[in-house]
């Protein structure tokens, strides 16, 4: 992936730290953003994650397509 493609342009202005490992996600090829909502509020909380780490935290049988599970 080229450096130009690594620039984050998602729903928040900068990349967030990984909510699983706590490390910086700058330049990570597997960066994903999660949007959390809870009724009846209209508030949205965004979390960033390395997809591999998130896959490792999901229940068996659930994974993000296109991203390998974490090897931990």
PDB file of N, CA, C and O in Angstrom:
ATOM      1  N   UNK A   1       0.857  -1.179   0.000  1.00  0.00           N
ATOM      2  CA  UNK A   1       0.000   0.000   0.000  1.00  0.00           C
ATOM      3  C   UNK A   1       0.892   1.227   0.000  1.00  0.00           C
ATOM      4  O   UNK A   1       1.852   1.306   0.747  1.00  0.00           O
ATOM      5  N   UNK A   2       0.566   2.187  -0.832  1.00  0.00           N
ATOM      6  CA  UNK A   2       1.376   3.406  -0.927  1.00  0.00           C
ATOM      7  C   UNK A   2       1.076   4.332   0.249  1.00  0.00           C
ATOM      8  O   UNK A   2       0.010   4.257   0.855  1.00  0.00           O
ATOM      9  N   UNK A   3       2.012   5.228   0.582  1.00  0.00           N
ATOM     10  CA  UNK A   3       1.776   6.177   1.683  1.00  0.00           C
ATOM     11  C   UNK A   3       0.522   7.018   1.482  1.00  0.00           C
ATOM     12  O   UNK A   3      -0.160   7.360   2.427  1.00  0.00           O
ATOM     13  N   UNK A   4       0.187   7.338   0.220  1.00  0.00           N
ATOM     14  CA  UNK A   4      -1.006   8.137  -0.043  1.00  0.00           C
ATOM     15  C   UNK A   4      -2.275   7.385   0.369  1.00  0.00           C
ATOM     16  O   UNK A   4      -3.252   7.971   0.806  1.00  0.00           O
ATOM     17  N   UNK A   5      -2.284   6.081   0.206  1.00  0.00           N
ATOM     18  CA  UNK A   5      -3.449   5.278   0.543  1.00  0.00           C
ATOM     19  C   UNK A   5      -3.583   5.073   2.053  1.00  0.00           C
ATOM     20  O   UNK A   5      -4.622   4.668   2.522  1.00  0.00           O
ATOM     21  N   UNK A   6      -2.537   5.342   2.807  1.00  0.00           N
ATOM     22  CA  UNK A   6      -2.576   5.152   4.257  1.00  0.00           C
ATOM     23  C   UNK A   6      -3.154   6.353   4.992  1.00  0.00           C
ATOM     24  O   UNK A   6      -3.383   6.296   6.173  1.00  0.00           O
ATOM     25  N   UNK A   7      -3.385   7.452   4.295  1.00  0.00           N
ATOM     26  CA  UNK A   7      -3.951   8.628   4.938  1.00  0.00           C
ATOM     27  C   UNK A   7      -5.401   8.341   5.299  1.00  0.00           C
ATOM     28  O   UNK A   7      -6.198   7.913   4.469  1.00  0.00           O
ATOM     29  N   UNK A   8      -5.738   8.554   6.539  1.00  0.00           N
ATOM     30  CA  UNK A   8      -7.079   8.243   7.023  1.00  0.00           C
ATOM     31  C   UNK A   8      -8.044   9.342   6.634  1.00  0.00           C
ATOM     32  O   UNK A   8      -7.788  10.523   6.844  1.00  0.00           O
ATOM     33  N   UNK A   9      -9.187   8.982   6.076  1.00  0.00           N
ATOM     34  CA  UNK A   9     -10.209   9.954   5.683  1.00  0.00           C
ATOM     35  C   UNK A   9     -11.586   9.512   6.165  1.00  0.00           C
ATOM     36  O   UNK A   9     -12.587   9.781   5.534  1.00  0.00           O
ATOM     37  N   UNK A  10     -11.641   8.808   7.264  1.00  0.00           N
ATOM     38  CA  UNK A  10     -12.902   8.259   7.766  1.00  0.00           C
ATOM     39  C   UNK A  10     -13.725   9.234   8.581  1.00  0.00           C
ATOM     40  O   UNK A  10     -13.563  10.447   8.475  1.00  0.00           O
ATOM     41  N   UNK A  11     -14.613   8.718   9.447  1.00  0.00           N
ATOM     42  CA  UNK A  11     -15.572   9.551  10.175  1.00  0.00           C
ATOM     43  C   UNK A  11     -14.962  10.410  11.282  1.00  0.00           C
ATOM     44  O   UNK A  11     -15.641  11.275  11.816  1.00  0.00           O
ATOM     45  N   UNK A  12     -13.719  10.184  11.621  1.00  0.00           N
ATOM     46  CA  UNK A  12     -13.011  11.036  12.583  1.00  0.00           C
ATOM     47  C   UNK A  12     -11.810  11.637  11.871  1.00  0.00           C
ATOM     48  O   UNK A  12     -11.342  11.104  10.864  1.00  0.00           O
ATOM     49  N   UNK A  13     -11.281  12.750  12.355  1.00  0.00           N
ATOM     50  CA  UNK A  13     -10.251  13.479  11.629  1.00  0.00           C
ATOM     51  C   UNK A  13      -8.878  12.813  11.669  1.00  0.00           C
ATOM     52  O   UNK A  13      -8.057  13.069  10.798  1.00  0.00           O
ATOM     53  N   UNK A  14      -8.609  12.002  12.656  1.00  0.00           N
ATOM     54  CA  UNK A  14      -7.323  11.306  12.756  1.00  0.00           C
ATOM     55  C   UNK A  14      -7.564   9.857  13.146  1.00  0.00           C
ATOM     56  O   UNK A  14      -8.622   9.506  13.682  1.00  0.00           O
ATOM     57  N   UNK A  15      -6.571   9.024  12.898  1.00  0.00           N
ATOM     58  CA  UNK A  15      -6.668   7.630  13.320  1.00  0.00           C
ATOM     59  C   UNK A  15      -6.671   7.551  14.848  1.00  0.00           C
ATOM     60  O   UNK A  15      -5.974   8.311  15.517  1.00  0.00           O
ATOM     61  N   UNK A  16      -7.440   6.614  15.355  1.00  0.00           N
ATOM     62  CA  UNK A  16      -7.521   6.385  16.795  1.00  0.00           C
ATOM     63  C   UNK A  16      -6.600   5.241  17.177  1.00  0.00           C
ATOM     64  O   UNK A  16      -6.289   4.378  16.354  1.00  0.00           O
ATOM     65  N   UNK A  17      -6.187   5.206  18.443  1.00  0.00           N
ATOM     66  CA  UNK A  17      -5.385   4.089  18.930  1.00  0.00           C
ATOM     67  C   UNK A  17      -6.220   2.819  18.887  1.00  0.00           C
ATOM     68  O   UNK A  17      -7.444   2.868  18.964  1.00  0.00           O
ATOM     69  N   UNK A  18      -5.562   1.684  18.794  1.00  0.00           N
ATOM     70  CA  UNK A  18      -6.265   0.402  18.762  1.00  0.00           C
ATOM     71  C   UNK A  18      -6.945   0.174  20.112  1.00  0.00           C
ATOM     72  O   UNK A  18      -6.297   0.225  21.163  1.00  0.00           O
ATOM     73  N   UNK A  19      -8.247  -0.062  20.094  1.00  0.00           N
ATOM     74  CA  UNK A  19      -9.002  -0.252  21.335  1.00  0.00           C
ATOM     75  C   UNK A  19      -8.724  -1.626  21.958  1.00  0.00           C
ATOM     76  O   UNK A  19      -9.132  -1.875  23.091  1.00  0.00           O
ATOM     77  N   UNK A  20      -8.001  -2.501  21.259  1.00  0.00           N
ATOM     78  CA  UNK A  20      -7.668  -3.818  21.804  1.00  0.00           C
ATOM     79  C   UNK A  20      -6.276  -3.804  22.432  1.00  0.00           C
ATOM     80  O   UNK A  20      -6.105  -4.169  23.589  1.00  0.00           O
ATOM     81  N   UNK A  21      -5.261  -3.347  21.675  1.00  0.00           N
ATOM     82  CA  UNK A  21      -3.884  -3.382  22.185  1.00  0.00           C
ATOM     83  C   UNK A  21      -3.397  -2.039  22.718  1.00  0.00           C
ATOM     84  O   UNK A  21      -2.409  -1.983  23.443  1.00  0.00           O
ATOM     85  N   UNK A  22      -4.057  -0.948  22.333  1.00  0.00           N
ATOM     86  CA  UNK A  22      -3.660   0.375  22.795  1.00  0.00           C
ATOM     87  C   UNK A  22      -2.543   1.019  21.999  1.00  0.00           C
ATOM     88  O   UNK A  22      -2.160   2.149  22.272  1.00  0.00           O
ATOM     89  N   UNK A  23      -2.014   0.325  20.988  1.00  0.00           N
ATOM     90  CA  UNK A  23      -0.919   0.871  20.189  1.00  0.00           C
ATOM     91  C   UNK A  23      -1.432   1.847  19.135  1.00  0.00           C
ATOM     92  O   UNK A  23      -2.597   1.827  18.755  1.00  0.00           O
ATOM     93  N   UNK A  24      -0.511   2.658  18.628  1.00  0.00           N
ATOM     94  CA  UNK A  24      -0.797   3.592  17.553  1.00  0.00           C
ATOM     95  C   UNK A  24      -1.191   2.811  16.301  1.00  0.00           C
ATOM     96  O   UNK A  24      -0.680   1.719  16.058  1.00  0.00           O
ATOM     97  N   UNK A  25      -2.091   3.339  15.491  1.00  0.00           N
ATOM     98  CA  UNK A  25      -2.524   2.676  14.263  1.00  0.00           C
ATOM     99  C   UNK A  25      -2.016   3.390  13.015  1.00  0.00           C
ATOM    100  O   UNK A  25      -2.358   3.000  11.906  1.00  0.00           O
ATOM    101  N   UNK A  26      -1.200   4.411  13.185  1.00  0.00           N
ATOM    102  CA  UNK A  26      -0.687   5.165  12.042  1.00  0.00           C
ATOM    103  C   UNK A  26       0.056   4.236  11.090  1.00  0.00           C
ATOM    104  O   UNK A  26       0.954   3.515  11.483  1.00  0.00           O
ATOM    105  N   UNK A  27      -0.360   4.226   9.833  1.00  0.00           N
ATOM    106  CA  UNK A  27       0.297   3.404   8.829  1.00  0.00           C
ATOM    107  C   UNK A  27      -0.127   1.944   8.815  1.00  0.00           C
ATOM    108  O   UNK A  27       0.320   1.188   7.967  1.00  0.00           O
ATOM    109  N   UNK A  28      -0.989   1.527   9.724  1.00  0.00           N
ATOM    110  CA  UNK A  28      -1.429   0.128   9.761  1.00  0.00           C
ATOM    111  C   UNK A  28      -2.325  -0.171   8.565  1.00  0.00           C
ATOM    112  O   UNK A  28      -3.270   0.556   8.296  1.00  0.00           O
ATOM    113  N   UNK A  29      -2.016  -1.236   7.842  1.00  0.00           N
ATOM    114  CA  UNK A  29      -2.809  -1.618   6.681  1.00  0.00           C
ATOM    115  C   UNK A  29      -4.166  -2.192   7.059  1.00  0.00           C
ATOM    116  O   UNK A  29      -5.069  -2.237   6.236  1.00  0.00           O
ATOM    117  N   UNK A  30      -4.311  -2.656   8.297  1.00  0.00           N
ATOM    118  CA  UNK A  30      -5.561  -3.318   8.706  1.00  0.00           C
ATOM    119  C   UNK A  30      -6.390  -2.470   9.664  1.00  0.00           C
ATOM    120  O   UNK A  30      -7.148  -2.983  10.471  1.00  0.00           O
ATOM    121  N   UNK A  31      -6.278  -1.142   9.568  1.00  0.00           N
ATOM    122  CA  UNK A  31      -7.009  -0.244  10.465  1.00  0.00           C
ATOM    123  C   UNK A  31      -8.498  -0.226  10.138  1.00  0.00           C
ATOM    124  O   UNK A  31      -8.892  -0.126   8.982  1.00  0.00           O
ATOM    125  N   UNK A  32      -9.315  -0.360  11.162  1.00  0.00           N
ATOM    126  CA  UNK A  32     -10.771  -0.264  11.009  1.00  0.00           C
ATOM    127  C   UNK A  32     -11.321   0.666  12.083  1.00  0.00           C
ATOM    128  O   UNK A  32     -10.704   0.877  13.117  1.00  0.00           O
ATOM    129  N   UNK A  33     -12.484   1.237  11.808  1.00  0.00           N
ATOM    130  CA  UNK A  33     -13.174   2.090  12.771  1.00  0.00           C
ATOM    131  C   UNK A  33     -14.520   1.457  13.089  1.00  0.00           C
ATOM    132  O   UNK A  33     -15.238   1.023  12.191  1.00  0.00           O
ATOM    133  N   UNK A  34     -14.837   1.397  14.365  1.00  0.00           N
ATOM    134  CA  UNK A  34     -16.121   0.882  14.826  1.00  0.00           C
ATOM    135  C   UNK A  34     -16.965   2.067  15.284  1.00  0.00           C
ATOM    136  O   UNK A  34     -16.467   2.949  15.972  1.00  0.00           O
ATOM    137  N   UNK A  35     -18.229   2.082  14.921  1.00  0.00           N
ATOM    138  CA  UNK A  35     -19.162   3.108  15.382  1.00  0.00           C
ATOM    139  C   UNK A  35     -20.138   2.445  16.339  1.00  0.00           C
ATOM    140  O   UNK A  35     -20.818   1.485  15.968  1.00  0.00           O
ATOM    141  N   UNK A  36     -20.168   2.919  17.564  1.00  0.00           N
ATOM    142  CA  UNK A  36     -21.062   2.370  18.578  1.00  0.00           C
ATOM    143  C   UNK A  36     -22.202   3.336  18.847  1.00  0.00           C
ATOM    144  O   UNK A  36     -21.994   4.537  18.984  1.00  0.00           O
ATOM    145  N   UNK A  37     -23.398   2.801  18.909  1.00  0.00           N
ATOM    146  CA  UNK A  37     -24.570   3.589  19.271  1.00  0.00           C
ATOM    147  C   UNK A  37     -25.374   2.813  20.300  1.00  0.00           C
ATOM    148  O   UNK A  37     -25.261   1.592  20.406  1.00  0.00           O
ATOM    149  N   UNK A  38     -26.179   3.520  21.043  1.00  0.00           N
ATOM    150  CA  UNK A  38     -27.055   2.882  22.029  1.00  0.00           C
ATOM    151  C   UNK A  38     -28.355   3.675  22.090  1.00  0.00           C
ATOM    152  O   UNK A  38     -28.351   4.881  22.346  1.00  0.00           O
ATOM    153  N   UNK A  39     -29.442   2.987  21.834  1.00  0.00           N
ATOM    154  CA  UNK A  39     -30.758   3.642  21.896  1.00  0.00           C
ATOM    155  C   UNK A  39     -31.073   3.984  23.338  1.00  0.00           C
ATOM    156  O   UNK A  39     -30.627   3.287  24.239  1.00  0.00           O
ATOM    157  N   UNK A  40     -31.780   5.026  23.632  1.00  0.00           N
ATOM    158  CA  UNK A  40     -32.467   5.931  22.725  1.00  0.00           C
ATOM    159  C   UNK A  40     -31.626   7.136  22.329  1.00  0.00           C
ATOM    160  O   UNK A  40     -32.125   8.019  21.650  1.00  0.00           O
ATOM    161  N   UNK A  41     -30.362   7.179  22.693  1.00  0.00           N
ATOM    162  CA  UNK A  41     -29.509   8.321  22.372  1.00  0.00           C
ATOM    163  C   UNK A  41     -29.117   8.311  20.895  1.00  0.00           C
ATOM    164  O   UNK A  41     -29.019   7.268  20.266  1.00  0.00           O
ATOM    165  N   UNK A  42     -28.835   9.504  20.370  1.00  0.00           N
ATOM    166  CA  UNK A  42     -28.326   9.637  19.014  1.00  0.00           C
ATOM    167  C   UNK A  42     -26.800   9.753  19.007  1.00  0.00           C
ATOM    168  O   UNK A  42     -26.192   9.919  17.952  1.00  0.00           O
ATOM    169  N   UNK A  43     -26.183   9.654  20.189  1.00  0.00           N
ATOM    170  CA  UNK A  43     -24.733   9.800  20.296  1.00  0.00           C
ATOM    171  C   UNK A  43     -24.022   8.639  19.603  1.00  0.00           C
ATOM    172  O   UNK A  43     -24.519   7.522  19.566  1.00  0.00           O
ATOM    173  N   UNK A  44     -22.848   8.934  19.045  1.00  0.00           N
ATOM    174  CA  UNK A  44     -22.017   7.922  18.400  1.00  0.00           C
ATOM    175  C   UNK A  44     -20.626   7.989  19.018  1.00  0.00           C
ATOM    176  O   UNK A  44     -20.055   9.073  19.162  1.00  0.00           O
ATOM    177  N   UNK A  45     -20.099   6.834  19.393  1.00  0.00           N
ATOM    178  CA  UNK A  45     -18.722   6.725  19.892  1.00  0.00           C
ATOM    179  C   UNK A  45     -17.929   5.922  18.870  1.00  0.00           C
ATOM    180  O   UNK A  45     -18.352   4.839  18.476  1.00  0.00           O
ATOM    181  N   UNK A  46     -16.787   6.459  18.432  1.00  0.00           N
ATOM    182  CA  UNK A  46     -15.938   5.754  17.478  1.00  0.00           C
ATOM    183  C   UNK A  46     -14.765   5.112  18.196  1.00  0.00           C
ATOM    184  O   UNK A  46     -14.176   5.708  19.099  1.00  0.00           O
ATOM    185  N   UNK A  47     -14.437   3.898  17.804  1.00  0.00           N
ATOM    186  CA  UNK A  47     -13.265   3.189  18.305  1.00  0.00           C
ATOM    187  C   UNK A  47     -12.435   2.756  17.113  1.00  0.00           C
ATOM    188  O   UNK A  47     -12.977   2.308  16.096  1.00  0.00           O
ATOM    189  N   UNK A  48     -11.119   2.855  17.223  1.00  0.00           N
ATOM    190  CA  UNK A  48     -10.225   2.360  16.185  1.00  0.00           C
ATOM    191  C   UNK A  48      -9.662   1.022  16.617  1.00  0.00           C
ATOM    192  O   UNK A  48      -9.602   0.708  17.806  1.00  0.00           O
ATOM    193  N   UNK A  49      -9.240   0.218  15.649  1.00  0.00           N
ATOM    194  CA  UNK A  49      -8.650  -1.080  15.973  1.00  0.00           C
ATOM    195  C   UNK A  49      -7.834  -1.606  14.807  1.00  0.00           C
ATOM    196  O   UNK A  49      -8.090  -1.270  13.656  1.00  0.00           O
ATOM    197  N   UNK A  50      -6.829  -2.420  15.138  1.00  0.00           N
ATOM    198  CA  UNK A  50      -6.186  -3.242  14.123  1.00  0.00           C
ATOM    199  C   UNK A  50      -7.159  -4.387  13.873  1.00  0.00           C
ATOM    200  O   UNK A  50      -7.614  -5.041  14.812  1.00  0.00           O
ATOM    201  N   UNK A  51      -7.522  -4.625  12.614  1.00  0.00           N
ATOM    202  CA  UNK A  51      -8.505  -5.662  12.298  1.00  0.00           C
ATOM    203  C   UNK A  51      -8.074  -7.025  12.824  1.00  0.00           C
ATOM    204  O   UNK A  51      -8.896  -7.791  13.318  1.00  0.00           O
ATOM    205  N   UNK A  52      -6.799  -7.339  12.743  1.00  0.00           N
ATOM    206  CA  UNK A  52      -6.311  -8.618  13.265  1.00  0.00           C
ATOM    207  C   UNK A  52      -6.559  -8.760  14.755  1.00  0.00           C
ATOM    208  O   UNK A  52      -6.923  -9.828  15.237  1.00  0.00           O
ATOM    209  N   UNK A  53      -6.369  -7.674  15.512  1.00  0.00           N
ATOM    210  CA  UNK A  53      -6.623  -7.716  16.949  1.00  0.00           C
ATOM    211  C   UNK A  53      -8.113  -7.866  17.225  1.00  0.00           C
ATOM    212  O   UNK A  53      -8.523  -8.618  18.107  1.00  0.00           O
ATOM    213  N   UNK A  54      -8.926  -7.135  16.465  1.00  0.00           N
ATOM    214  CA  UNK A  54     -10.369  -7.221  16.645  1.00  0.00           C
ATOM    215  C   UNK A  54     -10.858  -8.628  16.315  1.00  0.00           C
ATOM    216  O   UNK A  54     -11.656  -9.205  17.053  1.00  0.00           O
ATOM    217  N   UNK A  55     -10.361  -9.204  15.235  1.00  0.00           N
ATOM    218  CA  UNK A  55     -10.742 -10.582  14.898  1.00  0.00           C
ATOM    219  C   UNK A  55     -10.372 -11.545  16.023  1.00  0.00           C
ATOM    220  O   UNK A  55     -11.115 -12.480  16.307  1.00  0.00           O
ATOM    221  N   UNK A  56      -9.230 -11.320  16.663  1.00  0.00           N
ATOM    222  CA  UNK A  56      -8.809 -12.176  17.762  1.00  0.00           C
ATOM    223  C   UNK A  56      -9.692 -12.049  18.989  1.00  0.00           C
ATOM    224  O   UNK A  56      -9.744 -12.946  19.827  1.00  0.00           O
ATOM    225  N   UNK A  57     -10.408 -10.915  19.104  1.00  0.00           N
ATOM    226  CA  UNK A  57     -11.281 -10.684  20.258  1.00  0.00           C
ATOM    227  C   UNK A  57     -12.722 -11.105  19.997  1.00  0.00           C
ATOM    228  O   UNK A  57     -13.514 -11.211  20.929  1.00  0.00           O
ATOM    229  N   UNK A  58     -13.078 -11.342  18.737  1.00  0.00           N
ATOM    230  CA  UNK A  58     -14.447 -11.734  18.399  1.00  0.00           C
ATOM    231  C   UNK A  58     -14.685 -13.206  18.713  1.00  0.00           C
ATOM    232  O   UNK A  58     -13.752 -14.008  18.738  1.00  0.00           O
ATOM    233  N   UNK A  59     -15.928 -13.557  18.929  1.00  0.00           N
ATOM    234  CA  UNK A  59     -16.300 -14.944  19.213  1.00  0.00           C
ATOM    235  C   UNK A  59     -15.974 -15.827  18.011  1.00  0.00           C
ATOM    236  O   UNK A  59     -15.933 -15.358  16.870  1.00  0.00           O
ATOM    237  N   UNK A  60     -15.756 -17.102  18.282  1.00  0.00           N
ATOM    238  CA  UNK A  60     -15.467 -18.063  17.214  1.00  0.00           C
ATOM    239  C   UNK A  60     -16.555 -17.991  16.145  1.00  0.00           C
ATOM    240  O   UNK A  60     -17.741 -17.919  16.450  1.00  0.00           O
ATOM    241  N   UNK A  61     -16.130 -17.990  14.891  1.00  0.00           N
ATOM    242  CA  UNK A  61     -17.071 -17.925  13.779  1.00  0.00           C
ATOM    243  C   UNK A  61     -17.354 -16.520  13.281  1.00  0.00           C
ATOM    244  O   UNK A  61     -17.941 -16.348  12.231  1.00  0.00           O
ATOM    245  N   UNK A  62     -16.944 -15.496  14.040  1.00  0.00           N
ATOM    246  CA  UNK A  62     -17.127 -14.104  13.625  1.00  0.00           C
ATOM    247  C   UNK A  62     -15.767 -13.533  13.268  1.00  0.00           C
ATOM    248  O   UNK A  62     -14.795 -13.713  13.994  1.00  0.00           O
ATOM    249  N   UNK A  63     -15.678 -12.824  12.142  1.00  0.00           N
ATOM    250  CA  UNK A  63     -14.440 -12.161  11.754  1.00  0.00           C
ATOM    251  C   UNK A  63     -14.732 -11.095  10.707  1.00  0.00           C
ATOM    252  O   UNK A  63     -15.777 -11.113  10.076  1.00  0.00           O
ATOM    253  N   UNK A  64     -13.803 -10.176  10.587  1.00  0.00           N
ATOM    254  CA  UNK A  64     -13.899  -9.149   9.554  1.00  0.00           C
ATOM    255  C   UNK A  64     -13.385  -9.748   8.262  1.00  0.00           C
ATOM    256  O   UNK A  64     -12.256 -10.228   8.198  1.00  0.00           O
ATOM    257  N   UNK A  65     -14.190  -9.774   7.235  1.00  0.00           N
ATOM    258  CA  UNK A  65     -13.778 -10.327   5.946  1.00  0.00           C
ATOM    259  C   UNK A  65     -12.572  -9.574   5.409  1.00  0.00           C
ATOM    260  O   UNK A  65     -12.501  -8.348   5.499  1.00  0.00           O
ATOM    261  N   UNK A  66     -11.638 -10.316   4.857  1.00  0.00           N
ATOM    262  CA  UNK A  66     -10.468  -9.717   4.235  1.00  0.00           C
ATOM    263  C   UNK A  66      -9.318  -9.456   5.180  1.00  0.00           C
ATOM    264  O   UNK A  66      -8.263  -9.002   4.762  1.00  0.00           O
ATOM    265  N   UNK A  67      -9.501  -9.727   6.468  1.00  0.00           N
ATOM    266  CA  UNK A  67      -8.436  -9.495   7.437  1.00  0.00           C
ATOM    267  C   UNK A  67      -8.167 -10.782   8.198  1.00  0.00           C
ATOM    268  O   UNK A  67      -9.088 -11.426   8.691  1.00  0.00           O
ATOM    269  N   UNK A  68      -6.885 -11.163   8.312  1.00  0.00           N
ATOM    270  CA  UNK A  68      -6.565 -12.391   9.055  1.00  0.00           C
ATOM    271  C   UNK A  68      -6.796 -12.201  10.547  1.00  0.00           C
ATOM    272  O   UNK A  68      -6.752 -11.084  11.058  1.00  0.00           O
ATOM    273  N   UNK A  69      -7.021 -13.301  11.224  1.00  0.00           N
ATOM    274  CA  UNK A  69      -7.155 -13.239  12.681  1.00  0.00           C
ATOM    275  C   UNK A  69      -5.791 -12.976  13.283  1.00  0.00           C
ATOM    276  O   UNK A  69      -4.753 -13.301  12.702  1.00  0.00           O
ATOM    277  N   UNK A  70      -5.757 -12.387  14.469  1.00  0.00           N
ATOM    278  CA  UNK A  70      -4.526 -12.110  15.170  1.00  0.00           C
ATOM    279  C   UNK A  70      -3.867 -13.435  15.541  1.00  0.00           C
ATOM    280  O   UNK A  70      -4.528 -14.392  15.889  1.00  0.00           O
ATOM    281  N   UNK A  71      -2.553 -13.499  15.459  1.00  0.00           N
ATOM    282  CA  UNK A  71      -1.812 -14.732  15.748  1.00  0.00           C
ATOM    283  C   UNK A  71      -1.525 -14.923  17.234  1.00  0.00           C
ATOM    284  O   UNK A  71      -0.858 -15.874  17.600  1.00  0.00           O
ATOM    285  N   UNK A  72      -2.027 -14.055  18.089  1.00  0.00           N
ATOM    286  CA  UNK A  72      -1.725 -14.211  19.515  1.00  0.00           C
ATOM    287  C   UNK A  72      -2.327 -15.472  20.066  1.00  0.00           C
ATOM    288  O   UNK A  72      -3.250 -16.034  19.689  1.00  0.00           O
TER     289      UNK A  72
END
